[in-house]
Coordinates of N, CA, C and O in Angstrom, one line a residue:
R1 N -11.8 -77.4 -41.0 CA -12.7 -76.3 -40.7 C -13.4 -75.9 -41.9 O -12.9 -76.0 -43.0
Y2 N -14.6 -75.3 -41.7 CA -15.4 -74.8 -42.8 C -15.5 -73.3 -42.6 O -16.2 -72.8 -41.7
D3 N -14.9 -72.5 -43.5 CA -15.0 -71.1 -43.4 C -16.4 -70.6 -43.9 O -16.9 -71.2 -44.8
I4 N -16.8 -69.6 -43.2 CA -18.1 -69.0 -43.5 C -17.9 -67.6 -44.0 O -17.4 -66.8 -43.3
A5 N -18.1 -67.5 -45.3 CA -17.8 -66.2 -45.9 C -18.7 -65.1 -45.3 O -19.8 -65.2 -45.0
G6 N -18.0 -63.9 -45.2 CA -18.7 -62.7 -44.8 C -18.7 -62.5 -43.3 O -18.9 -61.4 -42.8
I7 N -18.4 -63.5 -42.5 CA -18.4 -63.3 -41.0 C -17.1 -63.5 -40.4 O -16.9 -63.4 -39.2
E8 N -16.1 -63.9 -41.3 CA -14.7 -64.2 -40.8 C -14.7 -65.1 -39.6 O -14.0 -64.9 -38.7
M9 N -15.5 -66.2 -39.7 CA -15.5 -67.2 -38.7 C -15.5 -68.6 -39.5 O -15.8 -68.6 -40.6
S10 N -15.3 -69.6 -38.7 CA -15.4 -71.0 -39.3 C -15.9 -71.9 -38.2 O -15.8 -71.7 -37.0
L11 N -16.4 -73.0 -38.7 CA -16.9 -74.1 -37.9 C -15.8 -75.2 -38.0 O -15.4 -75.5 -39.1
G12 N -15.5 -75.8 -36.9 CA -14.5 -76.9 -37.0 C -14.6 -77.9 -35.9 O -15.4 -77.6 -34.9
L13 N -13.9 -79.0 -36.0 CA -13.9 -80.0 -34.9 C -12.8 -79.7 -33.9 O -11.7 -79.2 -34.3
W14 N -13.1 -79.9 -32.7 CA -12.2 -79.7 -31.6 C -12.3 -80.9 -30.6 O -13.4 -81.2 -30.2
Q15 N -11.2 -81.5 -30.3 CA -11.1 -82.6 -29.3 C -10.8 -81.9 -28.0 O -9.8 -81.3 -27.8
G16 N -11.7 -82.1 -27.0 CA -11.4 -81.6 -25.7 C -12.5 -81.8 -24.7 O -13.5 -82.5 -25.0
K17 N -12.3 -81.3 -23.6 CA -13.3 -81.4 -22.5 C -14.2 -80.2 -22.3 O -13.6 -79.1 -22.2
Y18 N -15.4 -80.4 -22.3 CA -16.4 -79.3 -22.1 C -17.5 -79.8 -21.2 O -18.1 -80.9 -21.5
Q19 N -17.7 -79.1 -20.1 CA -18.7 -79.5 -19.1 C -18.5 -80.9 -18.7 O -19.4 -81.7 -18.6
D20 N -17.2 -81.3 -18.4 CA -16.8 -82.6 -17.9 C -17.0 -83.7 -18.9 O -17.0 -84.9 -18.5
V21 N -17.2 -83.4 -20.2 CA -17.3 -84.5 -21.2 C -16.2 -84.3 -22.2 O -16.0 -83.2 -22.8
D22 N -15.3 -85.3 -22.3 CA -14.2 -85.3 -23.2 C -14.6 -86.0 -24.5 O -14.9 -87.2 -24.4
R23 N -14.6 -85.3 -25.6 CA -15.0 -85.9 -26.9 C -14.6 -84.9 -28.0 O -14.0 -83.9 -27.8
L24 N -15.1 -85.3 -29.2 CA -14.9 -84.4 -30.4 C -16.1 -83.5 -30.4 O -17.3 -83.9 -30.4
W25 N -15.9 -82.2 -30.5 CA -16.9 -81.2 -30.5 C -16.9 -80.3 -31.8 O -15.8 -80.1 -32.3
L26 N -18.1 -79.8 -32.2 CA -18.2 -78.8 -33.2 C -18.1 -77.5 -32.5 O -18.8 -77.2 -31.7
R27 N -17.1 -76.7 -33.0 CA -16.8 -75.4 -32.3 C -16.7 -74.3 -33.3 O -16.3 -74.5 -34.5
W28 N -16.9 -73.1 -32.9 CA -16.7 -71.9 -33.7 C -15.3 -71.4 -33.5 O -14.7 -71.5 -32.4
F29 N -14.6 -71.0 -34.6 CA -13.3 -70.4 -34.6 C -13.3 -69.1 -35.2 O -14.1 -68.8 -36.1
D30 N -12.4 -68.2 -34.7 CA -12.3 -66.9 -35.3 C -11.4 -66.9 -36.6 O -10.9 -68.0 -36.9
K31 N -11.2 -65.8 -37.2 CA -10.4 -65.7 -38.4 C -9.0 -66.2 -38.3 O -8.3 -66.6 -39.2
E32 N -8.4 -66.1 -37.0 CA -7.0 -66.5 -36.8 C -7.0 -68.0 -36.5 O -5.9 -68.6 -36.2
G33 N -8.1 -68.6 -36.4 CA -8.2 -70.1 -36.1 C -8.3 -70.4 -34.6 O -8.1 -71.5 -34.2
C34 N -8.5 -69.4 -33.8 CA -8.6 -69.6 -32.3 C -10.1 -69.9 -32.0 O -11.0 -69.3 -32.6
I35 N -10.3 -70.8 -31.0 CA -11.6 -71.2 -30.6 C -12.3 -70.0 -30.0 O -11.7 -69.3 -29.2
I36 N -13.5 -69.7 -30.3 CA -14.3 -68.7 -29.7 C -14.9 -69.3 -28.4 O -15.7 -70.3 -28.5
P37 N -14.6 -68.8 -27.3 CA -15.1 -69.4 -26.0 C -16.6 -69.3 -25.9 O -17.2 -68.3 -26.3
T38 N -17.1 -70.3 -25.2 CA -18.6 -70.3 -24.9 C -18.7 -69.3 -23.7 O -17.7 -68.9 -23.1
P39 N -19.9 -68.8 -23.4 CA -20.1 -67.9 -22.3 C -19.6 -68.5 -21.0 O -19.0 -67.8 -20.2
L40 N -19.8 -69.8 -20.8 CA -19.3 -70.5 -19.6 C -17.8 -70.5 -19.5 O -17.2 -70.2 -18.5
E41 N -17.1 -70.8 -20.7 CA -15.7 -70.7 -20.7 C -15.1 -69.3 -20.5 O -14.1 -69.2 -19.8
K42 N -15.8 -68.4 -21.1 CA -15.4 -67.0 -20.9 C -15.5 -66.6 -19.4 O -14.6 -65.9 -18.8
E43 N -16.6 -66.9 -18.8 CA -16.8 -66.6 -17.4 C -15.8 -67.3 -16.5 O -15.2 -66.7 -15.6
T44 N -15.5 -68.6 -16.8 CA -14.5 -69.3 -16.0 C -13.1 -68.7 -16.1 O -12.4 -68.5 -15.2
K45 N -12.8 -68.3 -17.4 CA -11.5 -67.6 -17.6 C -11.4 -66.3 -16.8 O -10.4 -65.9 -16.3
E46 N -12.5 -65.5 -16.9 CA -12.5 -64.2 -16.2 C -12.4 -64.4 -14.7 O -11.7 -63.6 -14.0
K47 N -13.1 -65.4 -14.1 CA -13.0 -65.7 -12.7 C -11.6 -66.1 -12.3 O -11.1 -65.7 -11.3
Q48 N -11.0 -66.9 -13.2 CA -9.6 -67.4 -12.9 C -8.6 -66.2 -12.9 O -7.7 -66.0 -12.1
A49 N -8.9 -65.3 -13.9 CA -8.0 -64.1 -14.0 C -8.2 -63.2 -12.7 O -7.2 -62.7 -12.2
A50 N -9.4 -63.1 -12.2 CA -9.7 -62.3 -11.0 C -9.0 -63.0 -9.8 O -8.4 -62.3 -9.0
L51 N -9.1 -64.3 -9.7 CA -8.4 -65.0 -8.6 C -6.9 -64.8 -8.7 O -6.2 -64.6 -7.7
D52 N -6.4 -64.9 -9.9 CA -4.9 -64.7 -10.1 C -4.5 -63.3 -9.7 O -3.5 -63.2 -9.0
S53 N -5.3 -62.3 -10.1 CA -5.0 -61.0 -9.7 C -5.1 -60.8 -8.2 O -4.2 -60.1 -7.6
A54 N -6.1 -61.4 -7.6 CA -6.2 -61.2 -6.1 C -5.0 -61.9 -5.4 O -4.5 -61.3 -4.5
E55 N -4.6 -63.0 -5.9 CA -3.4 -63.7 -5.3 C -2.2 -62.9 -5.5 O -1.3 -62.8 -4.6
Q56 N -2.0 -62.3 -6.7 CA -0.9 -61.5 -7.0 C -0.9 -60.3 -6.0 O 0.2 -59.9 -5.5
Q57 N -2.0 -59.7 -5.8 CA -2.1 -58.5 -4.9 C -1.8 -58.9 -3.5 O -1.1 -58.2 -2.7
R58 N -2.2 -60.1 -3.1 CA -1.9 -60.7 -1.7 C -0.4 -60.9 -1.6 O 0.1 -60.5 -0.5
Q59 N 0.2 -61.4 -2.6 CA 1.7 -61.6 -2.5 C 2.4 -60.3 -2.5 O 3.4 -60.2 -1.7
I60 N 2.0 -59.3 -3.2 CA 2.6 -58.0 -3.2 C 2.4 -57.4 -1.8 O 3.4 -56.8 -1.2
A61 N 1.2 -57.5 -1.2 CA 1.0 -56.9 0.1 C 1.9 -57.6 1.1 O 2.4 -57.0 2.0
E62 N 2.1 -58.9 1.0 CA 2.9 -59.7 1.9 C 4.4 -59.3 1.8 O 5.1 -59.1 2.8
Q63 N 4.8 -59.1 0.6 CA 6.2 -58.6 0.4 C 6.4 -57.2 1.0 O 7.4 -56.9 1.6
Q64 N 5.4 -56.3 0.8 CA 5.5 -55.0 1.4 C 5.5 -55.1 2.9 O 6.3 -54.3 3.5
R65 N 4.7 -56.0 3.5 CA 4.7 -56.1 4.9 C 6.1 -56.6 5.4 O 6.6 -56.1 6.4
Q66 N 6.7 -57.6 4.7 CA 8.0 -58.1 5.1 C 9.1 -57.0 5.0 O 9.9 -56.9 5.8
I67 N 9.0 -56.2 3.9 CA 10.0 -55.1 3.8 C 9.8 -54.1 4.9 O 10.8 -53.6 5.5
A68 N 8.6 -53.7 5.2 CA 8.3 -52.8 6.3 C 8.8 -53.3 7.6 O 9.4 -52.6 8.4
E69 N 8.6 -54.6 7.9 CA 9.1 -55.2 9.1 C 10.7 -55.2 9.2 O 11.3 -55.0 10.2
Q70 N 11.3 -55.5 8.0 CA 12.7 -55.5 8.0 C 13.3 -54.1 8.2 O 14.2 -53.9 9.0
Q71 N 12.6 -53.1 7.7 CA 13.0 -51.7 7.9 C 12.9 -51.3 9.3 O 13.7 -50.6 9.9
R72 N 11.8 -51.8 10.0 CA 11.5 -51.5 11.4 C 12.6 -52.1 12.2 O 13.2 -51.4 13.1
Q73 N 13.0 -53.3 11.9 CA 14.1 -54.0 12.7 C 15.4 -53.3 12.5 O 16.2 -53.1 13.4
E74 N 15.7 -52.9 11.3 CA 17.0 -52.2 11.0 C 17.0 -50.9 11.7 O 18.0 -50.5 12.3
K75 N 15.9 -50.2 11.8 CA 15.8 -48.9 12.5 C 16.0 -49.1 14.0 O 16.7 -48.3 14.6
E76 N 15.5 -50.2 14.5 CA 15.6 -50.5 15.9 C 17.1 -50.8 16.2 O 17.6 -50.3 17.2
I77 N 17.8 -51.5 15.4 CA 19.2 -51.9 15.6 C 20.0 -50.6 15.5 O 20.9 -50.4 16.3
L78 N 19.7 -49.7 14.5 CA 20.5 -48.5 14.4 C 20.3 -47.6 15.7 O 21.2 -47.0 16.2
A79 N 19.1 -47.6 16.2 CA 18.8 -46.8 17.4 C 19.6 -47.3 18.6 O 20.1 -46.5 19.4
K80 N 19.7 -48.6 18.7 CA 20.5 -49.2 19.8 C 22.0 -48.9 19.6 O 22.6 -48.6 20.6
H81 N 22.5 -49.0 18.4 CA 23.9 -48.6 18.2 C 24.1 -47.1 18.5 O 25.2 -46.8 19.1
L82 N 23.2 -46.3 18.1 CA 23.4 -44.9 18.4 C 23.4 -44.6 19.9 O 24.2 -43.9 20.4
E83 N 22.5 -45.3 20.6 CA 22.4 -45.1 22.1 C 23.7 -45.6 22.7 O 24.3 -45.0 23.6
A84 N 24.3 -46.7 22.2 CA 25.5 -47.3 22.7 C 26.7 -46.3 22.5 O 27.5 -46.0 23.4
I85 N 26.7 -45.7 21.3 CA 27.7 -44.6 21.0 C 27.6 -43.4 22.0 O 28.5 -42.9 22.5
N86 N 26.3 -43.0 22.2 CA 26.1 -41.9 23.1 C 26.5 -42.2 24.5 O 27.1 -41.3 25.2
E87 N 26.3 -43.4 24.9 CA 26.7 -43.8 26.3 C 28.2 -43.8 26.4 O 28.8 -43.3 27.4
K88 N 28.9 -44.2 25.4 CA 30.4 -44.2 25.4 C 30.9 -42.7 25.4 O 31.9 -42.4 26.1
L89 N 30.2 -41.9 24.7 CA 30.6 -40.5 24.7 C 30.4 -39.9 26.1 O 31.3 -39.1 26.6
R90 N 29.3 -40.2 26.7 CA 29.0 -39.6 28.0 C 30.1 -40.2 29.0 O 30.5 -39.5 29.9
A91 N 30.4 -41.5 28.8 CA 31.4 -42.1 29.8 C 32.8 -41.4 29.7 O 33.5 -41.4 30.7
I92 N 33.1 -40.8 28.6 CA 34.4 -40.1 28.5 C 34.2 -38.6 28.6 O 35.1 -37.8 28.3
G93 N 33.0 -38.2 29.1 CA 32.8 -36.8 29.4 C 32.3 -35.9 28.3 O 32.4 -34.7 28.4
I94 N 31.8 -36.5 27.2 CA 31.3 -35.7 26.1 C 29.7 -35.8 26.1 O 29.2 -36.9 26.2
D95 N 29.1 -34.6 26.0 CA 27.6 -34.6 26.0 C 27.2 -34.7 24.5 O 27.4 -33.8 23.7
P96 N 26.6 -35.8 24.1 CA 26.2 -36.0 22.7 C 25.2 -35.0 22.1 O 25.2 -34.7 21.0
S97 N 24.4 -34.4 23.0 CA 23.4 -33.5 22.5 C 24.1 -32.2 22.1 O 23.5 -31.3 21.5
K98 N 25.3 -32.0 22.5 CA 26.0 -30.7 22.1 C 26.9 -30.9 20.9 O 27.7 -30.0 20.6
L99 N 26.9 -32.0 20.3 CA 27.7 -32.3 19.1 C 27.0 -31.8 17.8 O 25.9 -31.8 17.7

């Protein structure tokens, strides 16, 4: 890499794929030695981050839906058990509404 004084950047060679061409490229690097992305690379990364975020939100929504469904089923089971208990109480002459 060739450091450029005053701008804290350098030019260097990078082997990789850019716009479907795999070869050795001349690239800009920041002061930490990380490649400075091109506008297209930056846009692609931002789009991927947005897709990842949307997928994560979809997964969270699905988990919440599953939890809500499980809670609904548990509530239904408890209501059936309560009704069965109330029927047994009535069968032995006890009015459950007066308990």
